[in-house]
mmCIF file of C-alpha atoms and ligand atoms in Angstrom:
data_model
loop_
_atom_site.group_PDB
_atom_site.id
_atom_site.type_symbol
_atom_site.label_atom_id
_atom_site.label_comp_id
_atom_site.label_asym_id
_atom_site.label_seq_id
_atom_site.Cartn_x
_atom_site.Cartn_y
_atom_site.Cartn_z
ATOM 1 C CA MET A 1 119.279 112.842 92.553
ATOM 2 C CA ILE A 2 121.836 115.657 92.369
ATOM 3 C CA CYS A 3 123.474 117.732 95.057
ATOM 4 C CA ASN A 4 122.596 121.412 95.037
ATOM 5 C CA GLN A 5 126.005 122.874 95.944
ATOM 6 C CA THR A 6 124.772 126.303 97.006
ATOM 7 C CA LEU A 7 122.236 124.961 99.468
ATOM 8 C CA GLY A 8 124.159 121.770 100.264
ATOM 9 C CA ARG A 9 120.938 119.823 99.731
ATOM 10 C CA LYS A 10 120.173 116.852 97.539
ATOM 11 C CA SER A 11 117.573 117.482 94.845
ATOM 12 C CA LEU A 12 115.365 115.387 92.618
ATOM 13 C CA ILE A 13 114.618 116.777 89.197
ATOM 14 C CA ALA A 14 111.300 116.241 87.427
ATOM 15 C CA VAL A 15 111.178 116.853 83.669
ATOM 16 C CA ASP A 16 107.628 117.534 82.531
ATOM 17 C CA ALA A 17 106.624 116.291 80.026
ATOM 18 C CA LEU A 18 108.435 113.931 77.667
ATOM 19 C CA ARG A 19 106.250 112.928 74.754
ATOM 20 C CA ASN A 20 108.642 111.395 72.275
ATOM 21 C CA PRO A 21 110.066 107.901 72.903
ATOM 22 C CA LEU A 22 113.422 108.657 71.262
ATOM 23 C CA GLU A 23 113.872 111.635 73.575
ATOM 24 C CA ALA A 24 113.045 109.346 76.501
ATOM 25 C CA ILE A 25 115.495 106.647 75.337
ATOM 26 C CA PHE A 26 118.219 109.303 75.020
ATOM 27 C CA LEU A 27 117.817 110.177 78.713
ATOM 28 C CA GLN A 28 117.314 106.564 79.840
ATOM 29 C CA ASP A 29 120.586 105.554 78.173
ATOM 30 C CA ARG A 30 122.645 108.391 79.605
ATOM 31 C CA ILE A 31 121.400 109.054 83.115
ATOM 32 C CA THR A 32 121.686 106.107 85.475
ATOM 33 C CA ASN A 33 119.084 107.366 87.883
ATOM 34 C CA PHE A 34 116.616 108.515 85.259
ATOM 35 C CA HIS A 35 113.180 106.895 85.517
ATOM 36 C CA LEU A 36 110.602 107.464 82.795
ATOM 37 C CA VAL A 37 107.334 107.802 84.695
ATOM 38 C CA ALA A 38 104.007 107.341 82.896
ATOM 39 C CA VAL A 39 100.964 108.793 84.639
ATOM 40 C CA SER A 40 97.830 107.331 83.119
ATOM 41 C CA CYS A 41 94.217 106.459 83.719
ATOM 42 C CA PRO A 42 91.549 104.475 81.862
ATOM 43 C CA ASP A 43 90.495 106.313 78.713
ATOM 44 C CA GLU A 44 86.928 107.011 79.838
ATOM 45 C CA GLN A 45 88.319 108.709 82.983
ATOM 46 C CA ARG A 46 90.674 110.779 80.871
ATOM 47 C CA LEU A 47 87.736 112.046 78.817
ATOM 48 C CA ILE A 48 85.672 112.830 81.940
ATOM 49 C CA ARG A 49 88.583 114.765 83.394
ATOM 50 C CA LEU A 50 89.164 116.813 80.248
ATOM 51 C CA ALA A 51 85.442 117.600 80.133
ATOM 52 C CA LEU A 52 85.571 118.709 83.806
ATOM 53 C CA GLN A 53 88.331 121.111 82.799
ATOM 54 C CA ASN A 54 85.961 122.595 80.204
ATOM 55 C CA PHE A 55 87.585 121.131 77.110
ATOM 56 C CA SER A 56 84.982 120.814 74.358
ATOM 57 C CA ALA A 57 84.591 117.585 72.361
ATOM 58 C CA LYS A 58 86.189 119.374 69.403
ATOM 59 C CA GLU A 59 89.208 120.458 71.476
ATOM 60 C CA ILE A 60 89.662 116.931 72.873
ATOM 61 C CA LYS A 61 89.585 115.540 69.336
ATOM 62 C CA SER A 62 92.203 118.048 68.272
ATOM 63 C CA ILE A 63 94.511 117.185 71.251
ATOM 64 C CA ASP A 64 94.126 113.476 70.491
ATOM 65 C CA SER A 65 94.934 113.957 66.838
ATOM 66 C CA THR A 66 98.318 115.405 67.862
ATOM 67 C CA GLU A 67 99.129 113.145 70.791
ATOM 68 C CA TYR A 68 97.794 109.886 69.335
ATOM 69 C CA ALA A 69 98.394 110.588 65.636
ATOM 70 C CA ASN A 70 98.636 107.769 63.129
ATOM 71 C CA ARG A 71 102.256 107.141 62.426
ATOM 72 C CA ASP A 72 103.870 106.635 59.063
ATOM 73 C CA ILE A 73 107.412 105.377 59.612
ATOM 74 C CA GLU A 74 108.475 106.481 56.145
ATOM 75 C CA VAL A 75 107.878 110.145 56.981
ATOM 76 C CA GLU A 76 110.867 111.763 58.719
ATOM 77 C CA SER A 77 108.807 113.947 61.066
ATOM 78 C CA THR A 78 107.355 110.753 62.620
ATOM 79 C CA TYR A 79 110.537 110.440 64.656
ATOM 80 C CA SER A 80 110.250 113.844 66.291
ATOM 81 C CA MET A 81 106.490 114.094 66.795
ATOM 82 C CA GLN A 82 104.524 113.418 69.977
ATOM 83 C CA ASP A 83 103.924 109.719 70.528
ATOM 84 C CA ILE A 84 102.278 109.093 73.883
ATOM 85 C CA GLN A 85 101.664 105.420 73.081
ATOM 86 C CA GLY A 86 105.365 104.919 72.296
ATOM 87 C CA CYS A 87 106.361 106.626 75.573
ATOM 88 C CA LEU A 88 103.912 104.457 77.531
ATOM 89 C CA GLN A 89 105.565 101.361 76.123
ATOM 90 C CA ARG A 90 109.036 102.592 77.167
ATOM 91 C CA ALA A 91 108.125 103.736 80.689
ATOM 92 C CA ASP A 92 110.044 102.464 83.732
ATOM 93 C CA ILE A 93 107.394 103.380 86.274
ATOM 94 C CA TYR A 94 103.621 103.547 85.890
ATOM 95 C CA LEU A 95 101.485 105.699 88.135
ATOM 96 C CA SER A 96 97.803 105.128 87.910
ATOM 97 C CA ASN A 97 95.579 108.143 88.420
ATOM 98 C CA PRO A 98 92.042 106.886 88.012
ATOM 99 C CA ASP A 99 90.186 109.471 90.142
ATOM 100 C CA GLY A 100 87.815 111.641 88.125
ATOM 101 C CA ASP A 101 88.742 114.660 90.227
ATOM 102 C CA SER A 102 91.918 116.408 89.155
ATOM 103 C CA ARG A 103 92.240 118.894 92.038
ATOM 104 C CA VAL A 104 95.646 118.445 93.656
ATOM 105 C CA GLY A 105 94.342 118.150 97.216
ATOM 106 C CA LYS A 106 92.143 115.260 96.158
ATOM 107 C CA LEU A 107 94.847 113.229 94.476
ATOM 108 C CA THR A 108 95.560 111.049 97.516
ATOM 109 C CA ASN A 109 95.983 107.917 95.483
ATOM 110 C CA LEU A 110 98.516 109.555 93.172
ATOM 111 C CA THR A 111 100.274 111.362 96.042
ATOM 112 C CA ASN A 112 100.733 108.066 97.901
ATOM 113 C CA GLN A 113 102.250 106.450 94.842
ATOM 114 C CA ILE A 114 104.658 109.369 94.334
ATOM 115 C CA THR A 115 105.694 109.431 98.008
ATOM 116 C CA ARG A 116 106.485 105.734 97.841
ATOM 117 C CA LEU A 117 108.464 106.233 94.656
ATOM 118 C CA ILE A 118 110.543 109.121 95.992
ATOM 119 C CA SER A 119 111.347 107.136 99.144
ATOM 120 C CA LEU A 120 112.621 104.313 96.952
ATOM 121 C CA MET A 121 114.658 106.670 94.765
ATOM 122 C CA LYS A 122 116.317 108.123 97.854
ATOM 123 C CA ARG A 123 116.800 104.774 99.548
ATOM 124 C CA PRO A 124 116.673 101.784 97.169
ATOM 125 C CA GLY A 125 115.358 98.668 98.845
ATOM 126 C CA ILE A 126 113.809 100.501 101.806
ATOM 127 C CA ILE A 127 110.653 98.485 101.111
ATOM 128 C CA THR A 128 110.025 95.417 98.969
ATOM 129 C CA PRO A 129 107.975 95.325 95.722
ATOM 130 C CA THR A 130 104.207 95.055 95.861
ATOM 131 C CA ALA A 131 102.616 91.775 94.744
ATOM 132 C CA LEU A 132 101.481 93.568 91.574
ATOM 133 C CA GLU A 133 105.014 94.715 90.780
ATOM 134 C CA ARG A 134 106.469 91.281 91.484
ATOM 135 C CA CYS A 135 103.951 89.608 89.168
ATOM 136 C CA MET A 136 104.101 92.197 86.393
ATOM 137 C CA GLN A 137 107.897 92.061 86.449
ATOM 138 C CA ILE A 138 107.672 88.338 85.651
ATOM 139 C CA ALA A 139 105.303 89.039 82.730
ATOM 140 C CA TYR A 140 107.628 91.831 81.604
ATOM 141 C CA THR A 141 110.616 89.485 81.649
ATOM 142 C CA ALA A 142 108.642 86.787 79.788
ATOM 143 C CA LYS A 143 107.835 89.147 76.916
ATOM 144 C CA LEU A 144 111.483 89.320 75.885
ATOM 145 C CA ASN A 145 111.251 85.656 74.782
ATOM 146 C CA SER A 146 108.843 86.578 72.009
ATOM 147 C CA GLY A 147 110.027 86.139 68.424
ATOM 148 C CA CYS A 148 107.226 88.403 67.123
ATOM 149 C CA ILE A 149 108.659 91.265 65.039
ATOM 150 C CA SER A 150 105.626 93.496 65.594
ATOM 151 C CA ARG A 151 105.197 93.587 69.378
ATOM 152 C CA GLN A 152 106.470 91.595 72.365
ATOM 153 C CA VAL A 153 103.904 90.774 75.059
ATOM 154 C CA GLY A 154 104.272 88.830 78.304
ATOM 155 C CA ALA A 155 101.557 87.324 80.514
ATOM 156 C CA LEU A 156 101.349 85.714 83.925
ATOM 157 C CA ILE A 157 98.479 83.899 85.616
ATOM 158 C CA THR A 158 98.185 83.687 89.373
ATOM 159 C CA ASP A 159 95.504 82.540 91.783
ATOM 160 C CA ASN A 160 93.832 85.220 93.911
ATOM 161 C CA ASN A 161 96.748 85.081 96.374
ATOM 162 C CA PHE A 162 99.256 86.031 93.665
ATOM 163 C CA SER A 163 100.663 82.505 93.628
ATOM 164 C CA VAL A 164 102.071 81.940 90.125
ATOM 165 C CA LYS A 165 100.307 79.317 87.980
ATOM 166 C CA ALA A 166 101.591 79.899 84.442
ATOM 167 C CA ILE A 167 103.541 82.289 82.248
ATOM 168 C CA GLY A 168 103.392 82.958 78.526
ATOM 169 C CA TRP A 169 104.586 85.236 75.728
ATOM 170 C CA ASN A 170 103.429 85.726 72.169
ATOM 171 C CA ASP A 171 105.145 83.277 69.882
ATOM 172 C CA THR A 172 104.516 80.680 67.210
ATOM 173 C CA PRO A 173 103.341 77.220 68.320
ATOM 174 C CA HIS A 174 106.264 75.111 69.532
ATOM 175 C CA GLY A 175 107.724 73.483 66.389
ATOM 176 C CA HIS A 176 107.026 76.453 64.089
ATOM 177 C CA VAL A 177 109.966 78.790 63.431
ATOM 178 C CA PRO A 178 109.440 82.203 65.110
ATOM 179 C CA CYS A 179 109.051 85.164 62.723
ATOM 180 C CA ASN A 180 112.312 86.874 63.765
ATOM 181 C CA LEU A 181 114.285 83.829 62.550
ATOM 182 C CA ARG A 182 112.728 83.566 59.089
ATOM 183 C CA ASN A 183 113.672 85.656 56.091
ATOM 184 C CA ARG A 184 112.176 86.718 52.765
ATOM 185 C CA ASP A 185 115.041 85.485 50.602
ATOM 186 C CA ASP A 186 114.848 81.994 52.090
ATOM 187 C CA LEU A 187 111.197 81.721 51.109
ATOM 188 C CA LEU A 188 111.837 82.985 47.586
ATOM 189 C CA SER A 189 114.911 80.825 46.984
ATOM 190 C CA GLY A 190 113.406 77.671 48.494
ATOM 191 C CA LEU A 191 115.892 77.477 51.402
ATOM 192 C CA ASP A 192 115.043 76.694 55.039
ATOM 193 C CA LYS A 193 111.917 74.815 53.908
ATOM 194 C CA ILE A 194 110.756 73.875 57.394
ATOM 195 C CA ALA A 195 110.360 77.563 58.291
ATOM 196 C CA PHE A 196 107.547 78.225 55.802
ATOM 197 C CA SER A 197 104.019 76.875 55.525
ATOM 198 C CA ASN A 198 102.686 75.083 52.455
ATOM 199 C CA TYR A 199 100.404 78.052 51.945
ATOM 200 C CA GLU A 200 103.351 80.446 51.806
ATOM 201 C CA LYS A 201 105.323 78.165 49.501
ATOM 202 C CA ASN A 202 102.510 77.215 47.121
ATOM 203 C CA ASP A 203 99.754 79.811 46.961
ATOM 204 C CA GLU A 204 100.335 81.697 43.714
ATOM 205 C CA THR A 205 98.493 84.892 44.665
ATOM 206 C CA TYR A 206 100.420 85.032 47.937
ATOM 207 C CA ILE A 207 103.811 84.413 46.302
ATOM 208 C CA ASN A 208 103.226 86.999 43.558
ATOM 209 C CA ASN A 209 102.217 89.651 46.067
ATOM 210 C CA PHE A 210 105.183 88.703 48.273
ATOM 211 C CA LYS A 211 107.625 89.109 45.346
ATOM 212 C CA GLU A 212 106.189 92.510 44.510
ATOM 213 C CA ARG A 213 106.497 93.689 48.150
ATOM 214 C CA ASN A 214 109.979 92.236 48.353
ATOM 215 C CA LYS A 215 111.392 94.852 45.989
ATOM 216 C CA ARG A 216 111.481 97.521 48.677
ATOM 217 C CA TYR A 217 113.643 95.332 50.946
ATOM 218 C CA ILE A 218 116.365 94.342 48.450
ATOM 219 C CA LYS A 219 118.659 97.188 49.550
ATOM 220 C CA ILE A 220 118.299 96.246 53.215
ATOM 221 C CA ALA A 221 119.123 92.595 52.520
ATOM 222 C CA ALA A 222 122.369 93.799 50.894
ATOM 223 C CA THR A 223 123.422 95.375 54.213
ATOM 224 C CA GLY A 224 123.429 91.934 55.837
ATOM 225 C CA ARG A 225 120.260 92.370 57.880
ATOM 226 C CA ASN A 226 117.940 89.438 58.300
ATOM 227 C CA VAL A 227 114.864 90.624 56.424
ATOM 228 C CA SER A 228 112.135 88.823 58.322
ATOM 229 C CA TYR A 229 108.485 89.633 57.699
ATOM 230 C CA CYS A 230 105.074 89.574 59.327
ATOM 231 C CA PHE A 231 102.794 87.021 57.634
ATOM 232 C CA LYS A 232 99.732 88.850 58.941
ATOM 233 C CA SER A 233 100.804 92.072 57.180
ATOM 234 C CA GLU A 234 101.662 90.236 53.948
ATOM 235 C CA PHE A 235 98.348 88.385 53.904
ATOM 236 C CA ASN A 236 96.251 91.398 54.867
ATOM 237 C CA SER A 237 97.931 93.492 52.153
ATOM 238 C CA ILE A 238 96.610 91.119 49.455
ATOM 239 C CA TYR A 239 93.011 91.118 50.623
ATOM 240 C CA LYS A 240 92.992 94.701 51.956
ATOM 241 C CA THR A 241 91.870 93.469 55.372
ATOM 242 C CA ASN A 242 93.139 94.055 58.888
ATOM 243 C CA ASN A 243 92.436 90.642 60.323
ATOM 244 C CA GLN A 244 94.353 89.825 63.530
ATOM 245 C CA VAL A 245 93.551 86.115 63.147
ATOM 246 C CA HIS A 246 96.343 85.770 60.599
ATOM 247 C CA THR A 247 99.095 86.382 63.136
ATOM 248 C CA ARG A 248 101.366 83.304 63.294
ATOM 249 C CA SER A 249 101.842 83.748 67.020
ATOM 250 C CA LEU A 250 99.678 82.612 69.851
ATOM 251 C CA HIS A 251 98.961 85.583 72.058
ATOM 252 C CA ALA A 252 100.845 85.831 75.353
ATOM 253 C CA GLU A 253 97.683 85.398 77.452
ATOM 254 C CA GLU A 254 96.514 82.461 75.334
ATOM 255 C CA ASN A 255 99.914 80.819 75.655
ATOM 256 C CA ALA A 256 99.841 81.227 79.434
ATOM 257 C CA PHE A 257 96.321 79.694 79.605
ATOM 258 C CA LEU A 258 97.454 76.808 77.397
ATOM 259 C CA GLN A 259 100.505 75.985 79.517
ATOM 260 C CA ILE A 260 98.099 74.726 82.170
ATOM 261 C CA SER A 261 96.187 72.499 79.721
ATOM 262 C CA LYS A 262 99.420 71.259 78.183
ATOM 263 C CA TYR A 263 101.422 70.381 81.257
ATOM 264 C CA GLY A 264 98.705 70.160 83.896
ATOM 265 C CA GLY A 265 98.270 72.373 86.885
ATOM 266 C CA GLN A 266 95.727 73.981 89.084
ATOM 267 C CA GLY A 267 92.422 75.515 87.913
ATOM 268 C CA ILE A 268 92.615 79.290 87.597
ATOM 269 C CA TYR A 269 88.955 80.129 88.210
ATOM 270 C CA GLY A 270 88.849 83.341 90.272
ATOM 271 C CA GLY A 271 92.514 84.044 89.568
ATOM 272 C CA PHE A 272 94.375 87.039 88.138
ATOM 273 C CA LEU A 273 95.886 87.724 84.719
ATOM 274 C CA PHE A 274 98.882 90.058 84.379
ATOM 275 C CA THR A 275 99.599 91.125 80.837
ATOM 276 C CA THR A 276 101.918 93.767 79.440
ATOM 277 C CA ALA A 277 99.278 94.649 76.761
ATOM 278 C CA SER A 278 95.540 94.584 77.427
ATOM 279 C CA PRO A 279 93.871 91.478 75.914
ATOM 280 C CA CYS A 280 92.460 91.344 72.398
ATOM 281 C CA GLU A 281 88.886 90.143 71.893
ATOM 282 C CA LEU A 282 89.835 86.484 71.551
ATOM 283 C CA CYS A 283 91.949 86.440 74.715
ATOM 284 C CA ALA A 284 89.387 88.534 76.597
ATOM 285 C CA LYS A 285 86.772 85.867 75.810
ATOM 286 C CA LYS A 286 89.082 83.149 77.094
ATOM 287 C CA ALA A 287 89.829 85.060 80.286
ATOM 288 C CA TYR A 288 86.109 85.672 80.801
ATOM 289 C CA GLN A 289 85.262 82.020 80.207
ATOM 290 C CA LEU A 290 88.010 80.871 82.585
ATOM 291 C CA GLY A 291 86.539 83.031 85.333
ATOM 292 C CA ILE A 292 89.577 85.306 85.663
ATOM 293 C CA ARG A 293 88.621 87.877 88.284
ATOM 294 C CA LYS A 294 91.123 90.676 87.640
ATOM 295 C CA ILE A 295 93.196 91.654 84.629
ATOM 296 C CA PHE A 296 96.190 93.903 85.288
ATOM 297 C CA TYR A 297 97.687 95.496 82.174
ATOM 298 C CA ILE A 298 100.231 98.092 81.064
ATOM 299 C CA ASP A 299 99.580 99.163 77.437
ATOM 300 C CA PRO A 300 96.054 99.518 76.173
ATOM 301 C CA TYR A 301 95.942 97.297 73.051
ATOM 302 C CA PRO A 302 93.721 98.882 70.392
ATOM 303 C CA GLY A 303 90.267 97.429 69.814
ATOM 304 C CA ILE A 304 86.894 96.954 71.444
ATOM 305 C CA SER A 305 87.662 93.991 73.694
ATOM 306 C CA ILE A 306 87.048 95.858 76.973
ATOM 307 C CA ALA A 307 83.777 97.534 75.995
ATOM 308 C CA HIS A 308 82.551 94.569 73.978
ATOM 309 C CA ILE A 309 83.707 91.464 75.889
ATOM 310 C CA ILE A 310 85.021 92.315 79.349
ATOM 311 C CA GLU A 311 82.225 94.748 80.207
ATOM 312 C CA GLY A 312 79.502 92.530 78.698
ATOM 313 C CA GLY A 313 77.299 90.095 80.650
ATOM 314 C CA GLU A 314 77.335 89.764 84.407
ATOM 315 C CA SER A 315 80.568 88.033 85.495
ATOM 316 C CA ASN A 316 82.902 90.754 84.335
ATOM 317 C CA PRO A 317 86.589 90.529 85.115
ATOM 318 C CA TYR A 318 87.854 93.761 86.662
ATOM 319 C CA MET A 319 90.378 95.651 84.502
ATOM 320 C CA GLU A 320 93.132 97.480 86.372
ATOM 321 C CA LEU A 321 95.877 99.652 84.927
ATOM 322 C CA PHE A 322 99.195 98.528 86.365
ATOM 323 C CA SER A 323 100.861 100.862 88.812
ATOM 324 C CA GLY A 324 104.483 100.426 89.915
ATOM 325 C CA ALA A 325 108.083 100.008 88.766
ATOM 326 C CA ILE A 326 109.068 97.649 85.992
ATOM 327 C CA GLY A 327 112.190 96.447 84.153
ATOM 328 C CA ARG A 328 115.422 98.247 85.005
ATOM 329 C CA SER A 329 113.672 100.583 87.479
ATOM 330 C CA PHE A 330 112.344 97.535 89.370
ATOM 331 C CA HIS A 331 115.950 96.418 89.846
ATOM 332 C CA LYS A 332 117.270 99.900 90.602
ATOM 333 C CA LEU A 333 114.619 100.760 93.173
ATOM 334 C CA TYR A 334 114.486 97.427 94.940
ATOM 335 C CA SER A 335 118.216 96.538 95.123
ATOM 336 C CA PRO A 336 119.613 97.825 98.437
ATOM 337 C CA ILE A 337 123.054 99.414 98.162
ATOM 338 C CA MET A 338 124.193 97.296 101.103
ATOM 339 C CA ALA A 339 122.522 94.877 103.520
ATOM 340 C CA TYR A 340 120.354 97.016 105.803
ATOM 341 C CA LYS A 341 121.668 95.141 108.858
ATOM 342 C CA ASP A 342 125.237 96.178 107.941
ATOM 343 C CA GLU A 343 124.158 99.778 107.350
ATOM 344 C CA LEU A 344 122.585 99.992 110.802
ATOM 345 C CA ASN A 345 125.610 98.396 112.437
ATOM 346 C CA ALA A 346 127.997 100.710 110.590
ATOM 347 C CA LEU A 347 126.058 103.735 111.824
ATOM 348 C CA ALA A 348 125.802 102.590 115.446
ATOM 349 C CA PRO A 349 129.089 101.840 117.243
ATOM 350 C CA GLU A 350 129.005 98.558 119.104
ATOM 351 C CA ILE A 351 128.351 98.761 122.880
ATOM 352 C CA VAL A 352 130.083 95.982 124.780
ATOM 353 C CA PRO A 353 127.870 94.990 127.747
ATOM 354 C CA LYS A 354 129.555 95.363 131.164
ATOM 355 C CA GLY A 355 130.951 92.189 132.623
ATOM 356 C CA ILE A 356 131.715 90.574 129.255
ATOM 357 C CA PRO A 357 135.457 90.441 128.569
ATOM 358 C CA ALA A 358 136.386 92.571 125.507
HETATM 359 N N1 DCM B 1 97.171 91.452 74.331
HETATM 360 C C1 DCM B 1 97.984 91.116 73.354
HETATM 361 C C2 DCM B 1 98.127 91.926 72.223
HETATM 362 C C3 DCM B 1 98.984 91.522 71.216
HETATM 363 N N2 DCM B 1 99.668 90.371 71.326
HETATM 364 C C4 DCM B 1 100.623 89.950 70.294
HETATM 365 C C5 DCM B 1 100.067 89.109 69.186
HETATM 366 C C6 DCM B 1 100.989 89.409 68.057
HETATM 367 O O1 DCM B 1 102.144 88.587 68.137
HETATM 368 C C7 DCM B 1 101.412 90.849 68.306
HETATM 369 C C8 DCM B 1 100.543 91.747 67.451
HETATM 370 O O2 DCM B 1 100.914 93.055 67.611
HETATM 371 P P1 DCM B 1 100.359 94.158 66.566
HETATM 372 O O3 DCM B 1 98.871 94.052 66.617
HETATM 373 O O4 DCM B 1 100.912 95.406 67.109
HETATM 374 O O5 DCM B 1 100.908 93.735 65.228
HETATM 375 O O6 DCM B 1 101.196 91.094 69.676
HETATM 376 C C9 DCM B 1 99.527 89.587 72.473
HETATM 377 O O7 DCM B 1 100.178 88.550 72.600
HETATM 378 N N3 DCM B 1 98.666 89.963 73.460
#
C-alpha cells in the first residue's frame, strides 16, 4: 500500500500480469508488502472459458505453447520466457476462479475472495485464517523438510472437521540418505558407502552411464558445490524411459498415509488430504482406497491421475484447487500489528465512571 500524496489517499497497486518466476522473485525480495497472487481454475474450466470467449482450438493450442512451453534449462531464453507453472509454484496467495462464466458481474466467488484479501492487506489480522489456509500452511511448511532435489511437496491429512491426523513430505525411507546429501564423486570414489544402493555401486551398465553423464558436472564440482543427482533421471536416461517409480523418495501423500500405519492413529476414512502438488496416480489410488473425501491441492502435478483414477468409479474424492494465503503472506496477513484490544483502547480515551475515586 502506498500513499498517494496529491490526493492524500492510500492506494493499492495491482501489477497485471507477471508471467516469469524470476521477475516475481525480484519483486517478492524487494517489496515487503508485495504478494504474488495466482488466479487459477481447473484446466477443463479454463478451456471452457476460452471457448466461450470465441478462442478456436488452434488459438488455444498456440497460447498454451507459449505459456506452458517445454523448458530447456540450458537455453538462455528459458530464464526470460513465460512460465505460468513456475509462477504458480512461487505464488503467495491463490485465488480460485472455477465459475465457467467470466463476466465480471457474475464473479461473486472471486470478488469475495479479493475483498477478503484487500481487507487483510489493509488491516493484517482483522480476521483469522480459514481452516483450508491453516491446514495448507502446515503442508506447505512440511514440504521444506524434503531432501528431494527435483521438487519439494508437503501433505497433511485431517478428518472431516479439519482435525490433523498426519503430515508428510517427499523423502527417502527413514534410514536411506536423502538425495540432497549424496554426491556423484562419493559414489565414483567409493566413499560414503552407506549412501548408495548395491545396485548403484555394482550394476555395470548403470555405473558406465553414470560416469559418462558425470563429465558435464566436473566443472561444477570444482566450484565446491555438492553435486547431488536424481537416481530416477540417471536410471531413466539409460533405458530411455520416464518411469516415476524409480524415484528414491516416498511421495508426500504416501508418507502422510504411512505415518498412521507406522505409529498408530485414527482411521482417516471420509477425511481430507491437503497436498501442495496434486497426487500422482499411485497416491491417487491410495487416497481413493482410503476413502479420502476431498483433496485440496496447489500445483497441478502432470499426468492422468485425476481423469484416470480420481474421476473413475463411483466413490470419487472431490478435487479442490486451494484458495487462500500461504507461506510468508500467511504470516504477513494474519499477524496483527498490535493486539486489537490495545488498539481499541488507544483509540478510545478511558471514561472513569462517576462515584469511583480516580
Ligand atoms: N503429488 C506429488 C508429486 C510429486 N511428489 C514428489 C515425488 C518426487 O520426490 C518428486 C518428483 O518430482 P518431479 O516429477 O518433478 O521430478 O516430487 C510428491 O511427493 N507428491
